mmCIF file of C-alpha atoms in Angstrom:
data_model
loop_
_atom_site.group_PDB
_atom_site.id
_atom_site.type_symbol
_atom_site.label_atom_id
_atom_site.label_comp_id
_atom_site.label_asym_id
_atom_site.label_seq_id
_atom_site.Cartn_x
_atom_site.Cartn_y
_atom_site.Cartn_z
ATOM 1 C CA MET M 18 -13.363 -2.017 10.832
ATOM 2 C CA LYS M 19 -12.399 1.019 12.919
ATOM 3 C CA ALA M 20 -11.803 4.633 11.804
ATOM 4 C CA THR M 21 -9.072 6.725 13.446
ATOM 5 C CA GLU M 22 -8.300 10.386 12.722
ATOM 6 C CA VAL M 23 -4.768 11.294 11.613
ATOM 7 C CA PRO M 24 -3.883 14.275 13.850
ATOM 8 C CA GLU M 25 -1.108 15.609 11.574
ATOM 9 C CA ILE M 26 -3.453 15.929 8.558
ATOM 10 C CA SER M 27 -6.890 17.475 9.038
ATOM 11 C CA GLY M 28 -9.559 15.277 7.459
ATOM 12 C CA ALA M 29 -7.287 12.227 6.979
ATOM 13 C CA PHE M 30 -8.294 8.871 8.462
ATOM 14 C CA LEU M 31 -6.941 5.381 8.936
ATOM 15 C CA PHE M 32 -9.476 2.590 8.467
ATOM 16 C CA GLU M 33 -8.150 -0.384 10.374
ATOM 17 C CA SER M 34 -9.419 -3.817 9.410
ATOM 18 C CA THR M 35 -9.539 -6.843 11.639
ATOM 19 C CA PRO M 36 -8.159 -9.746 9.617
ATOM 20 C CA TYR M 37 -9.496 -13.131 10.645
ATOM 21 C CA ALA M 38 -6.627 -15.607 10.283
ATOM 22 C CA ASP M 39 -6.633 -19.384 10.351
ATOM 23 C CA GLU M 40 -4.748 -22.249 8.711
ATOM 24 C CA ARG M 41 -6.070 -21.196 5.265
ATOM 25 C CA GLY M 42 -4.743 -17.640 5.466
ATOM 26 C CA PHE M 43 -6.926 -14.655 6.370
ATOM 27 C CA PHE M 44 -10.122 -12.829 5.519
ATOM 28 C CA CYS M 45 -11.014 -9.201 6.300
ATOM 29 C CA ARG M 46 -13.233 -6.374 5.179
ATOM 30 C CA THR M 47 -11.285 -3.642 3.367
ATOM 31 C CA PHE M 48 -14.164 -1.246 2.607
ATOM 32 C CA ASP M 49 -17.305 -0.599 4.641
ATOM 33 C CA ALA M 50 -19.685 2.125 3.463
ATOM 34 C CA ASP M 51 -21.160 2.571 6.954
ATOM 35 C CA VAL M 52 -17.723 3.155 8.516
ATOM 36 C CA ILE M 53 -16.761 5.566 5.712
ATOM 37 C CA ARG M 54 -20.050 7.415 6.202
ATOM 38 C CA SER M 55 -19.519 7.546 10.008
ATOM 39 C CA VAL M 56 -16.587 9.973 9.554
ATOM 40 C CA GLY M 57 -18.496 12.234 7.165
ATOM 41 C CA LEU M 58 -17.268 10.823 3.847
ATOM 42 C CA ASP M 59 -19.510 9.760 0.982
ATOM 43 C CA PRO M 60 -18.751 6.111 0.173
ATOM 44 C CA HIS M 61 -20.328 6.553 -3.264
ATOM 45 C CA ALA M 62 -17.927 9.391 -4.177
ATOM 46 C CA PHE M 63 -15.173 6.956 -5.174
ATOM 47 C CA VAL M 64 -15.305 6.334 -8.907
ATOM 48 C CA GLN M 65 -12.071 4.639 -9.960
ATOM 49 C CA ASP M 66 -9.882 1.841 -8.550
ATOM 50 C CA SER M 67 -6.258 1.247 -9.536
ATOM 51 C CA VAL M 68 -3.372 -0.893 -8.313
ATOM 52 C CA SER M 69 0.405 -0.593 -8.617
ATOM 53 C CA ARG M 70 3.069 -3.222 -8.027
ATOM 54 C CA SER M 71 6.485 -2.035 -6.867
ATOM 55 C CA VAL M 72 9.711 -3.812 -5.993
ATOM 56 C CA ARG M 73 11.778 -3.027 -2.888
ATOM 57 C CA GLY M 74 13.131 0.537 -2.907
ATOM 58 C CA VAL M 75 10.802 1.861 -5.625
ATOM 59 C CA LEU M 76 9.597 5.331 -4.715
ATOM 60 C CA ARG M 77 6.377 6.823 -6.095
ATOM 61 C CA GLY M 78 5.628 10.440 -5.238
ATOM 62 C CA MET M 79 5.051 13.018 -4.108
ATOM 63 C CA HIS M 80 1.839 13.352 -6.152
ATOM 64 C CA LEU M 81 -1.308 15.443 -6.057
ATOM 65 C CA ARG M 82 -3.768 16.923 -8.527
ATOM 66 C CA SER M 83 -4.496 20.519 -9.414
ATOM 67 C CA GLY M 84 -7.999 21.906 -9.813
ATOM 68 C CA ALA M 85 -10.476 20.297 -7.426
ATOM 69 C CA GLY M 86 -7.779 17.901 -6.233
ATOM 70 C CA GLU M 87 -8.328 14.233 -5.621
ATOM 71 C CA ALA M 88 -9.292 12.379 -2.467
ATOM 72 C CA LYS M 89 -8.172 8.772 -2.273
ATOM 73 C CA LEU M 90 -8.238 5.625 -0.239
ATOM 74 C CA VAL M 91 -4.828 3.898 -0.260
ATOM 75 C CA ARG M 92 -4.134 0.348 0.925
ATOM 76 C CA CYS M 93 -1.163 -1.969 0.640
ATOM 77 C CA SER M 94 -2.844 -5.226 -0.319
ATOM 78 C CA SER M 95 0.360 -7.277 -0.417
ATOM 79 C CA GLY M 96 3.830 -6.598 0.989
ATOM 80 C CA ARG M 97 4.783 -3.451 2.945
ATOM 81 C CA ILE M 98 5.112 0.232 2.072
ATOM 82 C CA PHE M 99 6.261 3.415 3.806
ATOM 83 C CA ASP M 100 3.452 5.856 3.055
ATOM 84 C CA VAL M 101 3.608 9.663 3.269
ATOM 85 C CA VAL M 102 0.967 12.414 3.232
ATOM 86 C CA VAL M 103 1.716 16.162 3.192
ATOM 87 C CA ASP M 104 -1.090 18.690 3.670
ATOM 88 C CA LEU M 105 -0.855 21.367 0.943
ATOM 89 C CA ARG M 106 -4.256 22.984 1.549
ATOM 90 C CA GLU M 107 -3.388 26.563 2.477
ATOM 91 C CA ASP M 108 -6.680 26.997 4.367
ATOM 92 C CA SER M 109 -6.139 23.835 6.424
ATOM 93 C CA PRO M 110 -5.247 24.008 10.123
ATOM 94 C CA THR M 111 -2.582 21.378 9.389
ATOM 95 C CA PHE M 112 -1.088 23.126 6.308
ATOM 96 C CA LEU M 113 2.375 21.620 5.623
ATOM 97 C CA GLY M 114 1.702 18.897 8.195
ATOM 98 C CA ARG M 115 3.289 15.541 7.381
ATOM 99 C CA ALA M 116 2.250 12.044 8.379
ATOM 100 C CA PHE M 117 4.093 8.762 7.871
ATOM 101 C CA PHE M 118 2.674 5.246 7.991
ATOM 102 C CA GLU M 119 3.680 1.696 7.339
ATOM 103 C CA LEU M 120 0.871 0.016 5.440
ATOM 104 C CA SER M 121 0.993 -3.720 4.880
ATOM 105 C CA GLY M 122 -0.839 -6.663 3.411
ATOM 106 C CA GLU M 123 -0.923 -8.187 6.872
ATOM 107 C CA THR M 124 -3.017 -5.418 8.438
ATOM 108 C CA GLN M 125 -4.951 -4.279 5.323
ATOM 109 C CA THR M 126 -5.249 -0.792 6.874
ATOM 110 C CA THR M 127 -6.627 1.811 4.475
ATOM 111 C CA LEU M 128 -5.521 5.448 4.535
ATOM 112 C CA TYR M 129 -7.897 8.216 3.446
ATOM 113 C CA VAL M 130 -5.952 11.090 1.846
ATOM 114 C CA PRO M 131 -8.033 14.289 1.498
ATOM 115 C CA ALA M 132 -8.023 16.289 -1.735
ATOM 116 C CA GLY M 133 -5.241 18.872 -1.726
ATOM 117 C CA CYS M 134 -2.717 16.656 0.028
ATOM 118 C CA ALA M 135 0.400 15.248 -1.623
ATOM 119 C CA HIS M 136 0.903 11.507 -1.363
ATOM 120 C CA GLY M 137 3.782 9.139 -1.987
ATOM 121 C CA PHE M 138 5.192 5.833 -0.862
ATOM 122 C CA GLN M 139 8.195 3.537 -1.004
ATOM 123 C CA ALA M 140 8.097 -0.271 -1.253
ATOM 124 C CA LEU M 141 9.746 -1.896 1.756
ATOM 125 C CA SER M 142 9.201 -5.549 0.826
ATOM 126 C CA GLU M 143 10.539 -7.458 -2.177
ATOM 127 C CA SER M 144 7.188 -6.770 -3.866
ATOM 128 C CA ALA M 145 4.316 -4.522 -2.766
ATOM 129 C CA ASP M 146 0.877 -4.099 -4.305
ATOM 130 C CA THR M 147 -0.797 -0.780 -3.516
ATOM 131 C CA SER M 148 -4.485 -0.187 -4.226
ATOM 132 C CA TYR M 149 -5.999 3.258 -4.784
ATOM 133 C CA ARG M 150 -9.663 4.237 -4.844
ATOM 134 C CA ILE M 151 -10.073 7.829 -6.085
ATOM 135 C CA ASP M 152 -13.010 10.228 -6.119
ATOM 136 C CA ARG M 153 -12.529 11.624 -9.649
ATOM 137 C CA PRO M 154 -11.509 10.037 -12.944
ATOM 138 C CA HIS M 155 -7.785 10.515 -13.484
ATOM 139 C CA ASP M 156 -6.828 13.399 -15.774
ATOM 140 C CA PRO M 157 -3.059 13.436 -16.493
ATOM 141 C CA SER M 158 -3.192 17.153 -17.356
ATOM 142 C CA GLU M 159 -3.871 17.852 -13.642
ATOM 143 C CA ASP M 160 -0.930 15.816 -12.312
ATOM 144 C CA VAL M 161 1.395 17.715 -9.955
ATOM 145 C CA THR M 162 4.612 16.229 -8.610
ATOM 146 C CA ILE M 163 6.876 17.516 -5.835
ATOM 147 C CA ALA M 164 10.489 16.451 -5.369
ATOM 148 C CA PHE M 165 10.549 13.477 -3.017
ATOM 149 C CA ASP M 166 13.798 14.715 -1.476
ATOM 150 C CA ASP M 167 12.855 18.372 -0.989
ATOM 151 C CA PRO M 168 14.694 19.498 2.191
ATOM 152 C CA GLU M 169 11.672 21.500 3.338
ATOM 153 C CA LEU M 170 9.593 18.301 3.409
ATOM 154 C CA ALA M 171 12.425 16.337 5.088
ATOM 155 C CA ILE M 172 10.728 13.011 4.489
ATOM 156 C CA PRO M 173 12.663 10.210 6.230
ATOM 157 C CA TRP M 174 12.512 7.678 3.391
ATOM 158 C CA PRO M 175 13.665 4.393 4.958
ATOM 159 C CA LEU M 176 15.592 3.063 1.929
ATOM 160 C CA PRO M 177 17.636 4.548 -0.888
ATOM 161 C CA ALA M 178 15.364 5.105 -3.896
ATOM 162 C CA THR M 179 16.255 2.275 -6.264
ATOM 163 C CA SER M 180 13.862 3.282 -9.031
ATOM 164 C CA MET M 181 11.336 6.017 -9.816
ATOM 165 C CA SER M 182 9.650 7.543 -12.819
ATOM 166 C CA ARG M 183 11.307 10.304 -14.774
ATOM 167 C CA ARG M 184 8.498 12.624 -13.667
ATOM 168 C CA ASP M 185 9.329 11.919 -10.003
ATOM 169 C CA ARG M 186 13.108 12.268 -10.528
ATOM 170 C CA GLU M 187 12.735 15.655 -12.240
ATOM 171 C CA ALA M 188 9.981 17.112 -10.025
ATOM 172 C CA PRO M 189 10.289 20.696 -8.769
ATOM 173 C CA GLY M 190 10.635 21.506 -5.093
ATOM 174 C CA LEU M 191 7.798 22.398 -2.744
ATOM 175 C CA ALA M 192 8.378 26.181 -2.947
ATOM 176 C CA GLU M 193 8.090 26.114 -6.746
ATOM 177 C CA VAL M 194 4.895 24.020 -6.666
ATOM 178 C CA LEU M 195 3.278 26.311 -4.068
ATOM 179 C CA LYS M 196 4.246 29.357 -6.156
ATOM 180 C CA GLN M 197 2.727 27.803 -9.316
ATOM 181 C CA ARG M 198 -0.480 26.979 -7.460
ATOM 182 C CA LYS M 199 -0.868 30.609 -6.314
ATOM 183 C CA GLU M 200 -0.375 31.856 -9.886
ATOM 184 C CA ARG M 201 -3.280 29.761 -11.168
#
């Protein structure tokens, strides 16, 4: 497993696995505490694992948490997704930086999203399973959502959004979310 910095988002990393494939399928390591530790992260900080299954075109995001935020490890365990991170940490050297990735079950690459960054993705395959490992228990009262189609973000979603939650459809724009965060 190899760690690579994401230049557009300070503190974000890609953890690239090396799947071993043969006639049975493949095997690879998807989490390695020593590799996580080598980039200055605490592997024991992650306290909750979740998984979502999405069909082609489903869009989830853009999500983040208020308060202390939430760091997460994101991996597409099956299928393919277009994954997006936006840096919303006002003290970050990459504030408002955006990064786009294709994560897939074939590569098993894991993305580390630092706390204070918005995250979202769209399923590109007929079905996509996305795994999340987060560093704080989920508290719905801290959920923040930004409009996926905000012109200021200009995210190049590869497919029309076929389905999304009501919360995602009705999310405020980036300017409104940044204003609300300053008022807190």
